[in-house]
């Protein structure tokens, strides 16, 4: 096993199942989809029910794609988009450390996804089996760019947080 194939396998085996678990938790966790919808409503994502389903589905699909090593860099771009929205909505203004609500987790997951896009899925993946290896700087930039642009479009169209009393028009 070449070093980059081993690195890709380890990265996929940690990042993919974690994304899948986060998506599954949005649907089947203690609050279920109803709880996720309420959380997204409080964050200001409108319509919250659509965004709850979309986030859960995207996390599940990206998790499966990354785990299997399929269609690089598309699942990586999805992970970047998810983490960009999370950083801007739920973690914004809370500093760096995740234990204080900060963007640390979102940054690490997004960075790992871009690194995987650059590395490629490796020989031990669905892409490797089908001889569709996509890797390199171009694919990393594509994952980062598509993910960030998709998140920016979603936020511009659908992010409507409630104004705080000190933010009202005077």
Short mmCIF file of C-alpha atoms in Angstrom, two decimals:
data_model
loop_
_atom_site.label_atom_id
_atom_site.label_comp_id
_atom_site.label_asym_id
_atom_site.label_seq_id
_atom_site.Cartn_x
_atom_site.Cartn_y
_atom_site.Cartn_z
CA UNK A 1 0.00 0.00 0.00
CA UNK A 2 1.50 3.32 -1.04
CA UNK A 3 1.59 6.09 1.56
CA UNK A 4 -0.94 8.31 -0.16
CA UNK A 5 -3.36 5.38 -0.60
CA UNK A 6 -3.11 4.63 3.13
CA UNK A 7 -3.54 8.31 4.02
CA UNK A 8 -6.62 8.62 1.80
CA UNK A 9 -8.13 5.47 3.29
CA UNK A 10 -7.60 6.66 6.88
CA UNK A 11 -8.94 10.12 6.09
CA UNK A 12 -12.00 8.69 4.33
CA UNK A 13 -12.61 6.16 7.14
CA UNK A 14 -12.72 8.94 9.74
CA UNK A 15 -14.32 11.85 7.89
CA UNK A 16 -17.01 9.96 5.97
CA UNK A 17 -18.62 8.02 8.83
CA UNK A 18 -18.51 11.13 11.04
CA UNK A 19 -20.43 13.16 8.44
CA UNK A 20 -22.90 10.32 7.97
CA UNK A 21 -23.46 10.08 11.74
CA UNK A 22 -24.09 13.83 12.00
CA UNK A 23 -26.64 13.67 9.19
CA UNK A 24 -28.32 10.59 10.63
CA UNK A 25 -28.52 12.27 14.04
CA UNK A 26 -30.41 15.18 12.49
CA UNK A 27 -33.08 12.69 11.37
CA UNK A 28 -33.07 9.98 14.04
CA UNK A 29 -31.40 11.60 17.07
CA UNK A 30 -33.26 12.41 20.27
CA UNK A 31 -35.03 15.45 18.79
CA UNK A 32 -35.35 13.94 15.33
CA UNK A 33 -36.11 16.03 12.28
CA UNK A 34 -38.56 18.12 14.32
CA UNK A 35 -35.79 19.12 16.73
CA UNK A 36 -33.41 19.87 13.88
CA UNK A 37 -36.09 22.01 12.24
CA UNK A 38 -36.55 23.98 15.46
CA UNK A 39 -32.81 24.47 15.78
CA UNK A 40 -32.53 25.70 12.17
CA UNK A 41 -35.50 28.02 12.71
CA UNK A 42 -33.69 29.53 15.71
CA UNK A 43 -30.54 29.95 13.61
CA UNK A 44 -32.50 31.89 10.99
CA UNK A 45 -32.46 29.42 8.10
CA UNK A 46 -35.74 29.82 6.19
CA UNK A 47 -37.68 27.67 5.53
CA UNK A 48 -36.24 25.67 8.42
CA UNK A 49 -37.89 22.37 7.56
CA UNK A 50 -36.38 22.40 4.06
CA UNK A 51 -32.94 23.25 5.43
CA UNK A 52 -33.11 20.57 8.13
CA UNK A 53 -33.87 17.93 5.52
CA UNK A 54 -31.32 19.32 3.07
CA UNK A 55 -28.54 19.44 5.68
CA UNK A 56 -29.28 15.92 6.90
CA UNK A 57 -29.43 14.53 3.38
CA UNK A 58 -26.28 16.32 2.30
CA UNK A 59 -24.34 15.11 5.34
CA UNK A 60 -25.52 11.54 4.80
CA UNK A 61 -24.75 11.58 1.07
CA UNK A 62 -21.36 13.27 1.52
CA UNK A 63 -20.52 10.83 4.30
CA UNK A 64 -21.34 7.83 2.13
CA UNK A 65 -19.48 9.29 -0.88
CA UNK A 66 -16.37 10.04 1.16
CA UNK A 67 -16.43 6.68 2.95
CA UNK A 68 -16.73 4.73 -0.29
CA UNK A 69 -14.30 7.02 -2.10
CA UNK A 70 -16.73 7.96 -4.84
CA UNK A 71 -16.93 10.99 -7.14
CA UNK A 72 -14.06 13.05 -5.73
CA UNK A 73 -14.19 16.08 -5.31
CA UNK A 74 -18.01 16.36 -5.11
CA UNK A 75 -18.53 14.93 -1.58
CA UNK A 76 -15.63 17.10 -0.38
CA UNK A 77 -17.34 20.18 -1.85
CA UNK A 78 -20.55 19.21 -0.03
CA UNK A 79 -18.64 18.95 3.26
CA UNK A 80 -17.05 22.38 2.68
CA UNK A 81 -20.48 23.87 1.98
CA UNK A 82 -22.00 22.32 5.10
CA UNK A 83 -19.16 23.53 7.29
CA UNK A 84 -19.21 27.03 5.80
CA UNK A 85 -22.91 27.38 6.60
CA UNK A 86 -22.35 25.97 10.10
CA UNK A 87 -19.48 28.39 10.75
CA UNK A 88 -21.54 31.37 9.56
CA UNK A 89 -24.75 30.51 11.39
CA UNK A 90 -24.22 28.40 14.51
CA UNK A 91 -20.58 29.16 15.33
CA UNK A 92 -20.27 32.80 14.29
CA UNK A 93 -19.00 35.21 16.91
CA UNK A 94 -18.18 32.46 19.41
CA UNK A 95 -14.43 32.38 18.87
CA UNK A 96 -12.28 29.48 17.77
CA UNK A 97 -12.72 26.66 20.29
CA UNK A 98 -15.65 24.32 19.72
CA UNK A 99 -16.13 23.78 23.46
CA UNK A 100 -17.10 27.47 23.58
CA UNK A 101 -19.32 27.12 20.50
CA UNK A 102 -16.59 28.29 18.11
CA UNK A 103 -15.78 27.33 14.54
CA UNK A 104 -12.87 24.94 15.29
CA UNK A 105 -14.81 21.77 14.34
CA UNK A 106 -16.22 23.28 11.14
CA UNK A 107 -12.77 24.50 10.11
CA UNK A 108 -11.09 21.16 10.70
CA UNK A 109 -13.78 19.19 8.84
CA UNK A 110 -13.75 21.64 5.91
CA UNK A 111 -9.96 21.61 5.77
CA UNK A 112 -9.85 17.81 5.90
CA UNK A 113 -12.35 17.63 3.04
CA UNK A 114 -10.24 19.95 0.88
CA UNK A 115 -7.12 17.92 1.75
CA UNK A 116 -8.92 14.74 0.69
CA UNK A 117 -9.94 16.36 -2.60
CA UNK A 118 -6.27 17.19 -3.22
CA UNK A 119 -5.05 13.75 -2.14
CA UNK A 120 -7.71 11.86 -4.05
CA UNK A 121 -9.59 8.82 -2.82
CA UNK A 122 -6.68 6.46 -3.44
CA UNK A 123 -6.43 2.99 -4.87
CA UNK A 124 -8.67 1.45 -2.19
CA UNK A 125 -11.86 3.27 -3.13
CA UNK A 126 -14.75 3.10 -5.56
CA UNK A 127 -13.02 5.70 -7.72
CA UNK A 128 -9.86 3.56 -7.62
CA UNK A 129 -11.77 0.42 -8.54
CA UNK A 130 -13.36 2.23 -11.49
CA UNK A 131 -10.02 3.82 -12.41
CA UNK A 132 -11.45 7.32 -12.04
CA UNK A 133 -8.79 8.94 -9.93
CA UNK A 134 -9.21 12.68 -9.50
CA UNK A 135 -6.67 14.45 -7.33
CA UNK A 136 -4.47 17.51 -7.16
CA UNK A 137 -4.60 21.23 -6.60
CA UNK A 138 -7.33 21.75 -9.20
CA UNK A 139 -9.65 19.34 -7.39
CA UNK A 140 -8.89 20.89 -4.00
CA UNK A 141 -9.66 24.36 -5.38
CA UNK A 142 -12.84 22.99 -6.98
CA UNK A 143 -14.01 21.48 -3.67
CA UNK A 144 -13.22 24.67 -1.77
CA UNK A 145 -14.72 26.96 -4.41
CA UNK A 146 -17.91 25.03 -5.13
CA UNK A 147 -18.51 24.40 -1.43
CA UNK A 148 -17.95 28.01 -0.42
CA UNK A 149 -19.93 29.44 -3.35
CA UNK A 150 -22.85 27.10 -2.69
CA UNK A 151 -22.87 28.09 0.97
CA UNK A 152 -22.70 31.78 0.08
CA UNK A 153 -25.67 31.43 -2.28
CA UNK A 154 -27.71 29.52 0.30
CA UNK A 155 -26.94 32.10 2.99
CA UNK A 156 -27.76 35.03 0.70
CA UNK A 157 -31.11 33.52 -0.23
CA UNK A 158 -32.21 31.85 2.99
CA UNK A 159 -30.38 33.13 6.07
CA UNK A 160 -32.65 35.50 7.95
CA UNK A 161 -31.62 35.60 11.62
CA UNK A 162 -33.79 37.51 14.05
CA UNK A 163 -32.45 40.95 14.84
CA UNK A 164 -31.30 41.55 18.38
CA UNK A 165 -32.79 44.56 20.20
CA UNK A 166 -29.57 46.58 19.71
CA UNK A 167 -29.61 45.86 15.94
CA UNK A 168 -33.03 47.34 15.18
CA UNK A 169 -33.35 50.33 12.89
CA UNK A 170 -33.18 53.63 14.72
#
